[in-house]
Short mmCIF file of C-alpha atoms in Angstrom, two decimals:
data_model
loop_
_atom_site.label_atom_id
_atom_site.label_comp_id
_atom_site.label_asym_id
_atom_site.label_seq_id
_atom_site.Cartn_x
_atom_site.Cartn_y
_atom_site.Cartn_z
CA MET J 1 40.59 128.09 87.02
CA ALA J 2 40.32 129.20 90.67
CA ASN J 3 37.28 131.45 89.95
CA SER J 4 35.69 128.81 87.74
CA LEU J 5 35.97 126.22 90.67
CA SER J 6 34.79 128.56 93.27
CA ASN J 7 31.46 129.02 91.05
CA ILE J 8 31.29 125.41 90.13
CA MET J 9 31.77 123.67 93.58
CA PRO J 10 28.86 124.85 95.52
CA LYS J 11 26.58 123.73 92.52
CA ILE J 12 28.19 120.14 92.27
CA LEU J 13 27.94 120.02 96.24
CA SER J 14 24.49 121.17 96.34
CA ARG J 15 23.32 118.58 93.57
CA GLY J 16 25.43 115.76 95.35
CA LEU J 17 23.42 116.39 98.68
CA LEU J 18 20.15 116.24 96.71
CA ALA J 19 21.25 112.78 95.06
CA LEU J 20 22.22 111.65 98.47
CA ARG J 21 19.12 112.56 100.15
CA GLU J 22 17.11 110.91 97.24
CA ARG J 23 19.15 107.59 97.60
CA CYS J 24 19.41 107.21 101.41
CA VAL J 25 16.37 105.51 102.84
CA LEU J 26 17.28 104.99 106.43
CA PRO J 27 18.86 108.47 107.13
CA ARG J 28 15.37 110.06 106.38
CA LEU J 29 13.62 107.65 108.78
CA VAL J 30 16.00 107.81 112.03
CA ASN J 31 16.70 110.44 114.41
CA MET J 32 19.37 113.19 113.41
CA ASP J 33 18.48 115.96 115.81
CA TYR J 34 22.20 116.36 117.21
CA GLY J 35 23.61 119.69 116.00
CA SER J 36 25.89 120.49 112.88
CA GLU J 37 28.98 121.98 114.24
CA ALA J 38 31.93 120.84 112.59
CA ALA J 39 34.17 118.01 113.88
CA GLN J 40 36.71 115.50 113.13
CA LYS J 41 36.95 111.52 113.33
CA GLY J 42 36.76 110.14 117.06
CA THR J 43 34.59 113.05 118.34
CA THR J 44 31.54 111.68 120.43
CA ILE J 45 28.11 113.00 120.71
CA ASP J 46 26.12 112.73 123.86
CA VAL J 47 22.31 111.51 122.93
CA PRO J 48 19.78 112.07 126.07
CA VAL J 49 17.32 109.37 126.61
CA SER J 50 14.51 109.89 128.82
CA THR J 51 13.59 107.98 132.00
CA ALA J 52 10.41 107.17 133.44
CA ILE J 53 8.76 109.57 136.10
CA ALA J 54 6.75 107.99 138.84
CA VAL J 55 3.42 109.14 139.76
CA ALA J 56 2.41 110.06 143.37
CA ASP J 57 -0.76 110.95 145.36
CA VAL J 58 -1.12 114.67 146.19
CA SER J 59 -0.86 115.39 149.78
CA PRO J 60 -1.81 119.07 150.68
CA SER J 61 0.80 120.57 153.13
CA ASN J 62 2.45 123.74 154.01
CA VAL J 63 5.91 122.24 152.93
CA LEU J 64 6.94 122.11 149.47
CA PRO J 65 7.69 118.66 148.34
CA ALA J 66 11.42 118.05 147.16
CA PRO J 67 11.44 117.47 143.38
CA GLY J 68 12.27 114.08 142.15
CA ASP J 69 15.52 113.26 140.28
CA THR J 70 14.86 113.23 136.41
CA THR J 71 18.23 113.16 135.05
CA PRO J 72 18.01 111.38 131.80
CA SER J 73 20.42 108.54 130.83
CA LEU J 74 23.18 109.32 128.03
CA VAL J 75 23.97 107.16 125.14
CA GLN J 76 27.11 108.22 123.32
CA ILE J 77 27.54 108.18 119.42
CA GLN J 78 31.09 108.16 118.15
CA LEU J 79 31.71 109.77 114.83
CA ASP J 80 33.92 106.77 113.90
CA LYS J 81 32.93 106.52 110.20
CA TRP J 82 34.83 108.63 107.76
CA LYS J 83 33.91 107.42 104.27
CA LYS J 84 34.99 108.83 101.04
CA ASN J 85 34.52 107.86 97.22
CA THR J 86 37.30 107.13 94.86
CA PRO J 87 38.38 110.36 93.19
CA PHE J 88 36.79 110.84 89.93
CA HIS J 89 37.26 113.52 86.99
CA LEU J 90 35.03 115.81 85.26
CA THR J 91 35.47 116.97 81.73
CA ASP J 92 35.40 120.68 80.62
CA LYS J 93 32.07 120.02 78.88
CA GLU J 94 30.70 118.39 82.06
CA LEU J 95 31.72 121.48 84.05
CA VAL J 96 30.10 124.01 81.59
CA GLU J 97 26.93 122.04 81.91
CA VAL J 98 26.98 122.09 85.41
CA ASP J 99 27.26 125.74 85.29
CA ARG J 100 24.67 126.26 82.66
CA ASN J 101 21.96 123.76 83.59
CA SER J 102 20.52 123.69 87.23
CA HIS J 103 19.42 120.03 86.89
CA PHE J 104 22.45 118.61 85.08
CA VAL J 105 24.33 116.05 87.46
CA PRO J 106 27.47 114.35 86.13
CA MET J 107 27.22 110.59 85.74
CA GLN J 108 30.47 110.09 87.87
CA VAL J 109 28.71 112.63 90.78
CA GLY J 110 25.96 110.13 90.62
CA GLU J 111 28.06 107.10 91.18
CA ALA J 112 30.00 108.65 93.66
CA ILE J 113 26.98 109.71 95.71
CA ARG J 114 25.50 106.12 95.02
CA GLY J 115 28.35 104.50 97.00
CA LEU J 116 28.19 106.82 100.07
CA ALA J 117 24.44 106.54 100.18
CA ASN J 118 25.04 102.71 100.16
CA GLN J 119 27.54 102.75 102.99
CA VAL J 120 25.52 105.02 105.27
CA ASN J 121 22.32 102.88 104.69
CA GLN J 122 24.25 99.63 105.46
CA ASP J 123 26.16 101.11 108.43
CA ILE J 124 22.56 102.06 109.97
CA PHE J 125 21.08 98.46 109.10
CA SER J 126 23.87 96.82 110.93
CA GLU J 127 22.71 98.23 114.22
CA TYR J 128 20.00 95.52 114.02
CA THR J 129 22.33 93.48 116.18
CA GLY J 130 21.31 95.60 119.15
CA VAL J 131 17.60 94.90 118.66
CA GLY J 132 15.98 92.04 120.85
CA ASN J 133 12.47 92.09 119.59
CA LEU J 134 12.13 89.36 116.69
CA THR J 135 9.01 88.16 114.66
CA ASN J 136 8.89 85.61 111.68
CA VAL J 137 11.42 83.48 113.28
CA ALA J 138 11.27 80.86 110.44
CA GLY J 139 12.30 83.43 107.64
CA ASP J 140 9.46 82.56 105.57
CA ASP J 141 7.56 84.92 103.32
CA ILE J 142 5.99 87.55 105.41
CA ALA J 143 2.50 87.27 106.67
CA ILE J 144 0.03 89.70 108.24
CA ALA J 145 0.38 88.01 111.42
CA ASP J 146 3.92 88.97 111.63
CA ILE J 147 3.07 92.51 111.03
CA ILE J 148 0.65 92.33 113.86
CA ASP J 149 3.03 90.60 115.96
CA ALA J 150 5.78 93.34 115.28
CA ARG J 151 3.18 96.02 116.26
CA LYS J 152 2.30 94.02 119.49
CA LEU J 153 5.84 93.83 120.49
CA LEU J 154 6.47 97.73 119.96
CA ASN J 155 3.22 98.40 122.00
CA GLN J 156 4.47 96.34 124.78
CA SER J 157 7.55 98.21 124.81
CA ASN J 158 5.72 101.63 125.33
CA CYS J 159 6.90 102.55 121.76
CA PRO J 160 5.21 105.84 120.61
CA ASN J 161 2.40 105.26 118.17
CA ASP J 162 3.67 107.93 115.64
CA ASP J 163 6.58 107.76 113.16
CA ARG J 164 6.70 104.07 112.87
CA VAL J 165 8.06 102.67 109.78
CA MET J 166 8.77 99.21 108.35
CA VAL J 167 11.76 98.82 105.96
CA VAL J 168 11.80 95.56 103.99
CA ASN J 169 13.77 94.32 100.94
CA HIS J 170 12.16 94.61 97.69
CA ALA J 171 11.42 90.71 97.33
CA CYS J 172 9.20 91.28 100.51
CA GLU J 173 7.61 94.31 99.19
CA ALA J 174 6.59 92.42 96.00
CA THR J 175 4.96 89.61 98.20
CA LEU J 176 3.20 92.40 100.19
CA LEU J 177 1.89 93.85 97.05
CA GLY J 178 0.22 90.57 96.01
CA ILE J 179 -1.52 89.94 99.59
CA ALA J 180 -5.26 90.85 99.48
CA GLY J 181 -4.98 92.60 102.99
CA PHE J 182 -2.81 95.09 101.38
CA GLN J 183 -4.80 95.46 98.18
CA GLN J 184 -8.48 95.70 99.17
CA TRP J 185 -9.81 99.30 99.49
CA ASN J 186 -12.69 98.42 101.64
CA ALA J 187 -9.98 97.36 104.25
CA ALA J 188 -7.70 100.38 103.90
CA GLY J 189 -9.61 102.87 101.78
CA PRO J 190 -9.47 104.04 98.12
CA GLY J 191 -6.67 106.23 98.68
CA ALA J 192 -4.39 103.61 99.73
CA THR J 193 -5.43 101.19 97.24
CA GLU J 194 -4.63 103.77 94.44
CA ASN J 195 -1.10 103.85 95.82
CA ILE J 196 -0.66 100.21 95.40
CA GLN J 197 -2.34 99.77 92.04
CA ILE J 198 -1.30 102.90 90.23
CA ARG J 199 2.06 103.92 92.01
CA GLY J 200 3.27 100.40 93.40
CA GLU J 201 3.67 102.07 96.90
CA ILE J 202 2.21 100.41 99.88
CA GLY J 203 2.00 103.52 101.98
CA THR J 204 0.75 103.09 105.65
CA ARG J 205 -0.43 99.74 106.73
CA TYR J 206 -1.03 98.20 110.12
CA GLY J 207 0.33 101.48 111.80
CA PHE J 208 3.50 101.50 109.67
CA THR J 209 4.62 103.37 106.69
CA TRP J 210 6.19 100.96 104.43
CA PHE J 211 9.76 101.49 102.71
CA ALA J 212 11.82 99.09 100.34
CA ASP J 213 15.44 98.81 100.42
CA ASP J 214 17.63 95.99 99.15
CA ASP J 215 20.25 96.78 101.99
CA CYS J 216 18.52 94.85 104.39
CA PRO J 217 21.04 92.42 105.91
CA LEU J 218 20.94 88.47 105.95
CA HIS J 219 21.15 87.26 109.44
CA THR J 220 22.67 83.65 110.36
CA GLY J 221 22.41 82.26 113.73
CA GLY J 222 25.25 80.93 115.84
CA THR J 223 25.83 77.15 116.31
CA SER J 224 25.02 77.23 119.88
CA LEU J 225 21.46 77.94 119.07
CA GLY J 226 19.01 74.91 119.48
CA VAL J 227 21.60 72.57 121.10
CA GLY J 228 21.99 71.77 124.87
CA THR J 229 20.01 73.51 127.72
CA PRO J 230 21.41 77.15 127.73
CA LEU J 231 21.15 78.56 131.36
CA ILE J 232 22.58 81.83 133.00
CA ASN J 233 25.81 81.10 134.57
CA GLY J 234 25.69 83.21 137.62
CA ALA J 235 23.15 85.70 138.94
CA ALA J 236 23.23 88.98 137.07
CA SER J 237 21.52 92.42 138.35
CA VAL J 238 19.15 94.77 136.60
CA GLY J 239 21.11 96.92 134.07
CA ALA J 240 23.70 94.53 133.30
CA THR J 241 24.96 94.51 129.80
CA THR J 242 27.30 91.42 129.94
CA ILE J 243 26.12 87.89 131.05
CA ALA J 244 27.51 84.48 131.05
CA ILE J 245 25.65 81.53 129.44
CA ASP J 246 26.58 77.86 130.01
CA GLY J 247 24.81 74.44 129.13
CA VAL J 248 25.39 74.80 125.52
CA ALA J 249 26.90 71.85 123.57
CA SER J 250 30.49 71.13 124.35
CA GLY J 251 33.06 72.67 121.84
CA SER J 252 33.67 75.76 120.02
CA THR J 253 29.98 76.61 119.42
CA THR J 254 29.01 80.29 118.71
CA LEU J 255 26.71 83.12 119.48
CA LEU J 256 26.62 85.72 116.78
CA ALA J 257 25.65 89.34 116.88
CA GLY J 258 21.93 89.69 116.25
CA ASP J 259 21.05 86.23 117.90
CA SER J 260 17.68 87.00 120.06
CA PHE J 261 16.90 85.28 123.26
CA THR J 262 14.64 85.33 126.33
CA ILE J 263 15.48 84.68 130.16
CA SER J 264 12.94 82.91 132.23
CA GLY J 265 11.02 85.17 134.44
CA ASP J 266 11.55 88.03 132.00
CA THR J 267 9.38 88.84 129.02
CA THR J 268 12.26 91.19 127.56
CA TYR J 269 13.74 90.16 124.28
CA TYR J 270 17.43 90.62 124.37
CA SER J 271 19.91 90.78 121.45
CA ILE J 272 23.61 89.38 121.38
CA THR J 273 25.57 92.44 120.21
CA ALA J 274 29.10 90.75 119.66
CA ASP J 275 30.12 87.37 118.35
CA ASN J 276 31.10 85.22 121.22
CA THR J 277 32.59 81.56 121.09
CA ALA J 278 32.21 79.08 123.57
CA ALA J 279 34.57 77.13 125.57
CA SER J 280 33.68 73.72 127.20
CA GLY J 281 30.24 74.32 126.62
CA ALA J 282 29.94 77.87 128.35
CA HIS J 283 29.92 81.37 126.87
CA SER J 284 31.52 83.98 129.25
CA SER J 285 31.34 87.86 128.82
CA VAL J 286 28.26 87.85 126.41
CA THR J 287 27.46 91.38 125.57
CA ILE J 288 23.74 91.84 125.52
CA SER J 289 21.30 94.86 124.32
CA PRO J 290 19.07 96.13 125.94
CA PRO J 291 20.65 95.99 129.52
CA LEU J 292 18.86 93.40 131.76
CA GLN J 293 15.21 94.69 132.74
CA ALA J 294 14.82 92.22 135.24
CA ALA J 295 17.34 90.29 137.62
CA ALA J 296 18.62 87.14 136.25
CA ALA J 297 18.98 84.32 138.57
CA ASN J 298 21.79 81.65 138.23
CA ASN J 299 20.56 78.70 136.13
CA ALA J 300 17.59 80.84 134.84
CA GLU J 301 16.71 79.20 131.60
CA VAL J 302 17.83 81.07 128.31
CA THR J 303 15.44 80.36 125.31
CA PHE J 304 17.06 81.45 121.83
CA VAL J 305 14.09 82.85 119.65
CA ASP J 306 16.14 81.38 116.49
CA ALA J 307 15.36 77.79 117.33
CA ALA J 308 17.80 76.12 114.88
CA ALA J 309 21.70 76.38 114.65
CA GLY J 310 22.67 78.33 111.64
CA SER J 311 19.18 79.28 111.06
CA THR J 312 18.98 82.53 108.55
CA GLY J 313 16.45 85.29 107.92
CA ARG J 314 16.71 88.48 106.03
CA VAL J 315 16.20 91.21 108.33
CA GLY J 316 13.55 93.97 107.96
CA LEU J 317 13.07 96.43 110.61
CA ALA J 318 9.85 97.92 112.16
CA PHE J 319 10.86 100.94 114.37
CA HIS J 320 10.05 104.48 115.70
CA ARG J 321 12.56 107.16 114.62
CA ASP J 322 14.09 107.22 118.03
CA ALA J 323 15.25 103.72 118.05
CA PHE J 324 18.16 104.67 115.99
CA ALA J 325 20.49 107.79 115.83
CA LEU J 326 22.36 109.07 113.03
CA ALA J 327 25.00 111.71 113.72
CA THR J 328 26.78 113.50 110.87
CA ARG J 329 28.97 116.68 111.07
CA PRO J 330 30.61 118.75 108.40
CA LEU J 331 34.44 118.12 108.23
CA MET J 332 36.75 121.05 108.85
CA ALA J 333 39.41 121.80 106.18
CA SER J 334 43.00 122.13 107.69
CA THR J 335 45.09 125.14 106.61
CA SER J 336 47.75 122.57 105.43
CA ASP J 337 45.08 121.25 103.02
CA MET J 338 44.22 124.72 101.70
CA ALA J 339 48.13 125.59 101.54
CA MET J 340 48.70 122.65 99.11
CA GLY J 341 46.25 123.83 96.56
CA SER J 342 43.15 122.07 97.43
CA ASN J 343 39.90 123.46 97.20
CA ILE J 344 37.38 122.47 99.91
CA MET J 345 33.87 123.17 100.65
CA SER J 346 31.35 121.72 103.31
CA MET J 347 27.73 121.86 103.16
CA THR J 348 24.64 120.34 105.05
CA ASP J 349 21.42 119.29 103.72
CA PRO J 350 18.63 121.17 105.44
CA GLN J 351 16.09 118.56 105.18
CA THR J 352 18.05 115.33 106.04
CA GLY J 353 20.70 116.92 108.19
CA LEU J 354 23.35 114.99 106.12
CA SER J 355 26.88 116.86 105.68
CA LEU J 356 28.92 116.35 102.68
CA ARG J 357 32.37 117.83 102.01
CA LEU J 358 33.82 118.21 98.43
CA GLU J 359 37.63 118.43 97.72
CA VAL J 360 38.73 119.52 94.39
CA GLN J 361 42.68 118.89 93.78
CA ARG J 362 44.64 119.84 90.77
CA GLN J 363 47.51 117.11 89.92
CA TYR J 364 49.53 116.81 86.84
CA LYS J 365 47.40 117.67 83.97
CA GLN J 366 44.17 116.72 85.51
CA THR J 367 41.90 117.84 88.53
CA THR J 368 40.26 115.27 90.84
CA TRP J 369 37.06 115.48 92.61
CA GLU J 370 36.25 113.59 95.94
CA PHE J 371 33.35 113.72 98.22
CA ASP J 372 33.69 112.50 101.93
CA ILE J 373 31.22 112.15 104.97
CA LEU J 374 31.90 111.89 108.65
CA TYR J 375 29.19 110.26 110.72
CA GLY J 376 28.27 107.66 113.62
CA VAL J 377 25.20 105.37 114.09
CA LYS J 378 23.63 103.98 117.17
CA CYS J 379 20.87 101.91 118.42
CA VAL J 380 19.87 104.04 121.36
CA ARG J 381 16.48 102.77 122.06
CA PRO J 382 16.31 99.07 121.11
CA GLU J 383 12.93 98.65 122.80
CA PHE J 384 11.45 101.02 120.04
CA ALA J 385 12.49 98.58 117.26
CA CYS J 386 11.69 95.01 116.13
CA LYS J 387 13.61 92.61 113.61
CA VAL J 388 11.18 91.07 111.11
CA TYR J 389 12.68 88.12 109.21
CA THR J 390 11.58 87.85 105.71
CA ALA J 391 12.41 85.37 102.88
CA THR J 392 16.03 85.14 102.32
CA ALA J 393 16.13 86.15 98.64
#
């Protein structure tokens, strides 16, 4: 049995990684360049974020100028997500077929991978709450003007032009496939039209490469939106990640993670990152993203982009790959696991960087198979992303 499993496990693990690669949309689009050493749950990874460098006039001198401080800031990603599938069983016939047929993937392996892929996708999407930029506030069917607006917001944030993608749900993709601006070859070139009319793929339009994924979350605005006159309660300095807001309706109204707003005198869009309930018409300790880009004066007006309380929108994302980070690590096998008779093997996909572990355990008259994955996600450059509301379907 041991010899048989040692031959079968790498084949099942490699085919599981292949299936994970095919089913994961967002992990292929975000930044994953953070090493591959083994780790355990709770480990943190430092992600450097570049800072602007000033330009100065050249003044010839016999004294060398002192170099400026260019220390990049760091954002920490915690490997706090350790997910597994429900253990499954493989028949002897399936094991023989895996060993004999290089393309055979047992049905249970495919279902186990589907669940893990969906979970990773959803956890990356959940980071939308750190993105302030927002367009198509009403949540109507997406229009070309909304796409152009998203592009404008990214350009104003100095987002690089390359590696930009737009991820929407399948209902939104269907709407786009029927828009003339996406179909006409004279606007996009014959090759792009062939993608739509023959393969049903949008490809690249308006500076974004398009992908469809039904894990796009539905955002519901808090009940403090569109009521009262929200104001900054107490001055806040540049770099602050917590503010106070008063002037909302009295009672226990709410701000919900993902609500976007602007502050008078500051063109930056900010997002609430954690649900917050008001007391006596005031919200205290409201956490926001990104950090304040300009000082906020006391009583500065706060304007929520979602104008109506309880407004909803299906969240699509327009972003550069550096906006979000996904870190995954191969899990270590303890000596106690091995001593108890478990067969454990880890493998990392060279294309996506995703690391998967397979554990095979002999029980009474049966053998169970289980995949698990360790990872962490973070919105590290919120200014490089934009939420695009689409129809709520």
